[in-house]
Short mmCIF file of C-alpha atoms in Angstrom, two decimals:
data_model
loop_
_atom_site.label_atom_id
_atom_site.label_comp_id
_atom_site.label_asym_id
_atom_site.label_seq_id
_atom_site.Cartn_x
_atom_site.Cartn_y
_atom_site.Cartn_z
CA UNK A 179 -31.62 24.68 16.86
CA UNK A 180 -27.75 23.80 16.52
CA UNK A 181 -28.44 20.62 18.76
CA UNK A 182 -31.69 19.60 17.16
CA UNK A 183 -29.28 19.59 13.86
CA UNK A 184 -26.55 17.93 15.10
CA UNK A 185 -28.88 14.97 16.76
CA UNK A 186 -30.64 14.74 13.45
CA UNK A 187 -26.72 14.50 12.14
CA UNK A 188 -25.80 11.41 14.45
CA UNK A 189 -28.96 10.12 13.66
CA UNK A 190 -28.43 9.68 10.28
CA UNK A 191 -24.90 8.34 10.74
CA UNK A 192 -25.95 5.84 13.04
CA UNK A 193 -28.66 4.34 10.89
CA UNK A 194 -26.13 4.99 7.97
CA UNK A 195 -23.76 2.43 9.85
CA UNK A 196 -26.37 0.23 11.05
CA UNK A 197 -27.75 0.09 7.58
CA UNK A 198 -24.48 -1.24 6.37
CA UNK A 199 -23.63 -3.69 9.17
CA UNK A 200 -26.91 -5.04 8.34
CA UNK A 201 -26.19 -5.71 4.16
CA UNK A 202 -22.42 -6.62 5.42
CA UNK A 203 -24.12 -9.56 7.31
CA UNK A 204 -26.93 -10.39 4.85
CA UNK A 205 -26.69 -12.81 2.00
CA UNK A 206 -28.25 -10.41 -0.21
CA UNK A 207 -25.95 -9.98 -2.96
CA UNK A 208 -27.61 -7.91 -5.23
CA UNK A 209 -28.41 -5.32 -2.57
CA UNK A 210 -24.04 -5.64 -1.46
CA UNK A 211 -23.28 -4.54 -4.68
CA UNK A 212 -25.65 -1.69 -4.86
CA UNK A 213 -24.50 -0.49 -1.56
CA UNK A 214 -21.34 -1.09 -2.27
CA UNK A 215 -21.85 1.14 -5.63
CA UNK A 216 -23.14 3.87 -3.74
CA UNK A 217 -20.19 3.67 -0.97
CA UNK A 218 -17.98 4.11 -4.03
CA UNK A 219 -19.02 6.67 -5.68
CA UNK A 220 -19.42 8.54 -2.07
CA UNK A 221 -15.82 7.76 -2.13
CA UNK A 222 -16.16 5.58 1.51
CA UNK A 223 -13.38 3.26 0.36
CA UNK A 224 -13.05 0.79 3.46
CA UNK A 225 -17.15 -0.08 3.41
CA UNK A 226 -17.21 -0.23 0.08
CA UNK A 227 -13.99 -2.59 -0.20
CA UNK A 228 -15.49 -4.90 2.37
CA UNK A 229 -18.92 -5.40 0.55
CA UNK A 230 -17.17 -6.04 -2.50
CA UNK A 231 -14.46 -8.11 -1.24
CA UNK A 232 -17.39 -10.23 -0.28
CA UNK A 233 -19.47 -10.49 -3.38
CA UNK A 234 -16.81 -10.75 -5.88
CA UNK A 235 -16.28 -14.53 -6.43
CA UNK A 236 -20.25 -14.28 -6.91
CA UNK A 237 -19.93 -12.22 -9.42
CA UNK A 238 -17.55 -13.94 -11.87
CA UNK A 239 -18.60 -14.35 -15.14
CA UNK A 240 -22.04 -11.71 -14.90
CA UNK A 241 -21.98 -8.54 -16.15
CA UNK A 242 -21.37 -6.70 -13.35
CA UNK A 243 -18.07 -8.77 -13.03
CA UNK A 244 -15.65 -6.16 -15.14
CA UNK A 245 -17.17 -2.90 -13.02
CA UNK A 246 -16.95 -4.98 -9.64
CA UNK A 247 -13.26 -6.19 -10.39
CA UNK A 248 -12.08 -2.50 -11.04
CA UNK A 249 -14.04 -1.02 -7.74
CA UNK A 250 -12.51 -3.62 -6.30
CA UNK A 251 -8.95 -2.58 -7.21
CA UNK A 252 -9.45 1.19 -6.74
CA UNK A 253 -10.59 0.73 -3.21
CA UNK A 254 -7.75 -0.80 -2.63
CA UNK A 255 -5.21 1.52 -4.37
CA UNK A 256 -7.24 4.47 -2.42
CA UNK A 257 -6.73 2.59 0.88
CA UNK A 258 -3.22 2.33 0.06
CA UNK A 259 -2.63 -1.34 -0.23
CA UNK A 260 -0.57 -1.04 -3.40
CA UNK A 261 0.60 -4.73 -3.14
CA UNK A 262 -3.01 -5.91 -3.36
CA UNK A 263 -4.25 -2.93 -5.95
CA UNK A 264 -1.25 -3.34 -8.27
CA UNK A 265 -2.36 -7.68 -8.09
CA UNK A 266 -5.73 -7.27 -8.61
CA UNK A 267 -5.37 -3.95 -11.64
CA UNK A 268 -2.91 -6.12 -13.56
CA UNK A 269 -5.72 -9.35 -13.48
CA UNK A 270 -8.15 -6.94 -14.46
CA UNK A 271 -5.94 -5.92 -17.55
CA UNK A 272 -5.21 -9.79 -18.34
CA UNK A 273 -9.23 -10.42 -17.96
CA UNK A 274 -11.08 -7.28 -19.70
CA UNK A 275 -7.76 -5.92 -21.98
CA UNK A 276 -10.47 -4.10 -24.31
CA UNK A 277 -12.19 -2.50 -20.91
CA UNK A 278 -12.41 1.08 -21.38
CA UNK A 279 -10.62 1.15 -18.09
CA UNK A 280 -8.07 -1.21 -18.97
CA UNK A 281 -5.48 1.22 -19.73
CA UNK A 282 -6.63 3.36 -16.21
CA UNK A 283 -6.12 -0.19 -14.88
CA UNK A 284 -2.96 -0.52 -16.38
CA UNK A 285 -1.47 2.87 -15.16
CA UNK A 286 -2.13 2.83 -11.57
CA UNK A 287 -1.11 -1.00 -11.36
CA UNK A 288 2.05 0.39 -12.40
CA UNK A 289 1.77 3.24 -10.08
CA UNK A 290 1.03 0.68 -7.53
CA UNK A 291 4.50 -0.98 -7.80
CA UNK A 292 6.00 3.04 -7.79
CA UNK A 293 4.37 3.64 -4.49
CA UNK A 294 5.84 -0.27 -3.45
CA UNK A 295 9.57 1.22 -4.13
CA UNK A 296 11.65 2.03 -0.96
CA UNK A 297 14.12 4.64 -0.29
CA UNK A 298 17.23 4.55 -1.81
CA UNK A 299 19.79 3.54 0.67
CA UNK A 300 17.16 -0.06 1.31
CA UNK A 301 17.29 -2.68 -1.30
CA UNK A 302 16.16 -1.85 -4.68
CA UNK A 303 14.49 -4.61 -5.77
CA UNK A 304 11.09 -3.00 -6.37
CA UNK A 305 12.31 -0.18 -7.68
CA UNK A 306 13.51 -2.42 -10.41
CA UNK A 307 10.43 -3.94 -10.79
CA UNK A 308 8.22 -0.76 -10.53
CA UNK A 309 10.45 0.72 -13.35
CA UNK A 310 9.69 -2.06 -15.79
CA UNK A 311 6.11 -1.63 -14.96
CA UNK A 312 5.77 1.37 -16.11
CA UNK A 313 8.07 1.18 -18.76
CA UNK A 314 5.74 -1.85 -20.10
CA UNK A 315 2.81 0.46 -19.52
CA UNK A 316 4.46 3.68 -21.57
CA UNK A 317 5.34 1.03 -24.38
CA UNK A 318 1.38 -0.56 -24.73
CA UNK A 319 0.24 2.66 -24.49
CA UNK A 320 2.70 5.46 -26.32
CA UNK A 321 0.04 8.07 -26.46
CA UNK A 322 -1.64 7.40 -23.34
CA UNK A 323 -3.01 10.90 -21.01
CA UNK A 324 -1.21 9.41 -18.28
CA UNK A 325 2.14 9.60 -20.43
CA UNK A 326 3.71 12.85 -18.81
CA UNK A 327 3.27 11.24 -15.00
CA UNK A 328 4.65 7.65 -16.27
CA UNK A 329 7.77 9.77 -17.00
CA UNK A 330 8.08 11.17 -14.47
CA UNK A 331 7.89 8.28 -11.93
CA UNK A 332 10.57 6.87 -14.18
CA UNK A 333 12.69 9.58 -13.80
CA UNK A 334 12.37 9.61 -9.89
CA UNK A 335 12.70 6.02 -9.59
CA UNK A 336 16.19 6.03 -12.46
CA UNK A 337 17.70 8.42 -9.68
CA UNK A 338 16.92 6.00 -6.83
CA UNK A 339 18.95 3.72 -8.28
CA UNK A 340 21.46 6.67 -9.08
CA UNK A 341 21.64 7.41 -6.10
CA UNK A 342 21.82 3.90 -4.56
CA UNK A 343 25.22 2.92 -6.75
CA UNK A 344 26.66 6.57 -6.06
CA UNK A 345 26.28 5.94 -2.34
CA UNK A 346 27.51 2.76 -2.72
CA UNK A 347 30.47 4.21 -4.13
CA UNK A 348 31.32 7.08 -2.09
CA UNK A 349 30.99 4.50 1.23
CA UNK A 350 34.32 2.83 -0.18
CA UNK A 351 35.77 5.91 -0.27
CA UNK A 352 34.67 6.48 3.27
CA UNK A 353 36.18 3.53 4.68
CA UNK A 354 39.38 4.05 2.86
CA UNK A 355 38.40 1.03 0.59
CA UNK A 356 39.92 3.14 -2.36
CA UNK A 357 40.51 0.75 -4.99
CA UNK A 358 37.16 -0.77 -4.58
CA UNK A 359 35.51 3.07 -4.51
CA UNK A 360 37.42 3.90 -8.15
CA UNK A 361 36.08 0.71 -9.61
CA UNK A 362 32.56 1.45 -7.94
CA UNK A 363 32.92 4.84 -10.08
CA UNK A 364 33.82 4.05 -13.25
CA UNK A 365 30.88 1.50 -13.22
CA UNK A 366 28.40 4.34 -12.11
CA UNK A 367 29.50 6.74 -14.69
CA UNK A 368 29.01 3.72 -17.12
CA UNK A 369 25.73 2.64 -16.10
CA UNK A 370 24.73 5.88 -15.91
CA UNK A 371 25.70 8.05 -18.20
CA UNK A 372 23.78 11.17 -18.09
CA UNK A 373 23.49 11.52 -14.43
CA UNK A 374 23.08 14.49 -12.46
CA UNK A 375 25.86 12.87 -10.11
CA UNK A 376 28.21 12.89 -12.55
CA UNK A 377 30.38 15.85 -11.79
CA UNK A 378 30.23 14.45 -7.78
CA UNK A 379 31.21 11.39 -9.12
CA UNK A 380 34.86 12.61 -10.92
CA UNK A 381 35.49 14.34 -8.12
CA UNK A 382 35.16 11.07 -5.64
CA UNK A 383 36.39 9.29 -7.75
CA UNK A 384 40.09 11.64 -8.15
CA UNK A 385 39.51 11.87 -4.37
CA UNK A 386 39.56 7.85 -4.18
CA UNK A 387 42.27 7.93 -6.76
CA UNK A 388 44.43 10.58 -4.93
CA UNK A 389 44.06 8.98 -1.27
CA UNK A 390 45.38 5.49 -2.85
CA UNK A 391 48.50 7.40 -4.53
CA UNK A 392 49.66 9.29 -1.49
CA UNK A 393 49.17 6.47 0.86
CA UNK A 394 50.82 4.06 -1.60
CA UNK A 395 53.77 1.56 -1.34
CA UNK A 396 56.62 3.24 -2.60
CA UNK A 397 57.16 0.76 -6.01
CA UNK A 398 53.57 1.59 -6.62
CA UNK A 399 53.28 4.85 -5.79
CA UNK A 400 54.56 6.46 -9.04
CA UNK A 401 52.42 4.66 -11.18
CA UNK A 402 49.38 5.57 -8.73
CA UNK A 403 50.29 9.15 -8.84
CA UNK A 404 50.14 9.57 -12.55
CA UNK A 405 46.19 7.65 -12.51
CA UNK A 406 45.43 10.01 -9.76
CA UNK A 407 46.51 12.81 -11.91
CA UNK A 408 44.49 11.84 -15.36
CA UNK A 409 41.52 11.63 -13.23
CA UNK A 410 42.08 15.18 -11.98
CA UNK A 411 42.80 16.19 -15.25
CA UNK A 412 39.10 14.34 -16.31
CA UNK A 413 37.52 16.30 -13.31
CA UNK A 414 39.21 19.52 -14.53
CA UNK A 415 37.74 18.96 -18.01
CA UNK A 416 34.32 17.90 -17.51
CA UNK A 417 33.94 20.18 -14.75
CA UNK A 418 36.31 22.96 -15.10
CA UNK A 419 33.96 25.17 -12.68
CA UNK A 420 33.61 22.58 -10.27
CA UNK A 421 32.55 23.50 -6.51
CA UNK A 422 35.52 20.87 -6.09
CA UNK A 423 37.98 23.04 -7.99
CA UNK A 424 39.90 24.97 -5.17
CA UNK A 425 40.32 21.44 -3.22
CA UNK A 426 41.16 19.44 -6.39
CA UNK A 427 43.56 21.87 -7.53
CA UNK A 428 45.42 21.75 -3.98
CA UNK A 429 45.32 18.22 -4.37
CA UNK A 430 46.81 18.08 -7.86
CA UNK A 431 49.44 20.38 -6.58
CA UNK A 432 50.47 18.00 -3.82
CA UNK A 433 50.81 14.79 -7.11
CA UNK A 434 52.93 16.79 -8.78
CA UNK A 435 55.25 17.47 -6.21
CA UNK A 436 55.33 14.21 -5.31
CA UNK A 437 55.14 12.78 -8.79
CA UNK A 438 58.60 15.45 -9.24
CA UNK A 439 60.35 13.62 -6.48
CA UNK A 440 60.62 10.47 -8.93
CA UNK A 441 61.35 12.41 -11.60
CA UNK A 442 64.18 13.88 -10.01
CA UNK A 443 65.74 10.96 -8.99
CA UNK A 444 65.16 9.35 -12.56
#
């Protein structure tokens, strides 16, 4: 009995698939797009993508045009072509703006673009772009059901580029490029005010600040020491229960006995 099912099974499959080859090849357009229909709502994304990829020039301008143009654009979102989906969503938008899936549309077009971001430590250029997506979705659509997500994907991407400029950053200190790592800082703590890097940030930054003191030129060293020093005394403030503390306080320690030797001979 099991085999007699599972013959019936590949059966079906087969003239399933030979069903389809056959419309793919037809000229029938009208029996594409109900196929086509049918392999989208079964959620068979590739078949369904092909048939329509095929019929939609046809199409423009006919009624079935709006519903083809979005099945078009979800097939490819599901398939994970973002590039594509997030093209074809944001024409849909332009073309149907009062579609009661224009703001669906508009969403995961701007999803699309999320998806399209890399990882931090690559270039950030569609990160950008994926941020001012969705920022121009949550702003045409303030009360939107897909407001809480939007966020969200905001957030994550905001710390990508966090993340990027702290890294960026810390690097200089790295390499012992120390003046270059302090400036790097004090831009990230300026661009980025509310950061969840911040307390890393003072203490690189005093750590960038201390490293150029103590390996200083002696007519600059004084000068260098005392910087070092208001930056451990920013650390101390902002973050006066640091995980940095016991090694920033050593460090301190070691300014001001350095910082005494000029005072002495003053």
């Amino acid at each position: 009995m099991k085999r007699g099912i599972y013959i019936l099974l590949v059966s079906i499959l087969f003239i399933s698939c030979s069903d389809f080859q056959k419309t793919l090849k037809s000229d029938d357009t009208a029996a594409k797009y109900e196929m086509a229909t049918d392999l989208y709502e079964a959620e068979k994304w590739n078949k369904s993508y092909r048939l329509l990829d095929q019929i939609l020039q046809q199409f423009r301008g006919k009624p079935q045009a709006e519903k083809i143009t979005f099945m078009h654009a979800m097939c490819s979102y599901q398939l994970g072509d973002y590039y594509i989906s997030s093209f074809h969503f944001d024409k849909f938008t332009d073309v149907y703006p009062q579609s009661e899936k224009a703001e669906e549309a508009a969403f995961l077009a701007a999803k699309g673009y999320y998806y399209n971001s890399p990882v931090y430590s690559k270039e950030q250029k569609e990160t950008v772009e994926a941020i001012e997506k969705l920022q121009l979705f949550l702003n045409r659509y303030p009360n939107s059901e897909y407001l809480g997500e939007a966020n969200t994907l905001v957030k994550e991407l905001d710390f990508k580029l966090e993340k990027k400029a702290f890294e960026i950053a810390k690097q200089y200190n790295t390499i012992g490029e120390y003046k270059a790592s302090i400036k790097s800082f004090n831009n990230f703590l300026l661009e980025f005010p509310g950061t969840s890097l911040r307390g890393d940030a003072f203490y690189y930054r005093f750590n960038s600040a201390y490293n150029l003191a103590v390996l200083s030129v002696e007519h600059l060293k004084e000068e260098r020491l005392k910087d070092a020093i208001n930056y451990y005394n920013a650390l101390k403030k902002g973050y006066p229960n640091s995980t940095y503390s016991e090694i920033a306080d050593m460090m301190n320690a070691d300014l001001q006995k350095e910082l005494n030797t000029f005072t002495t001979k003053s």
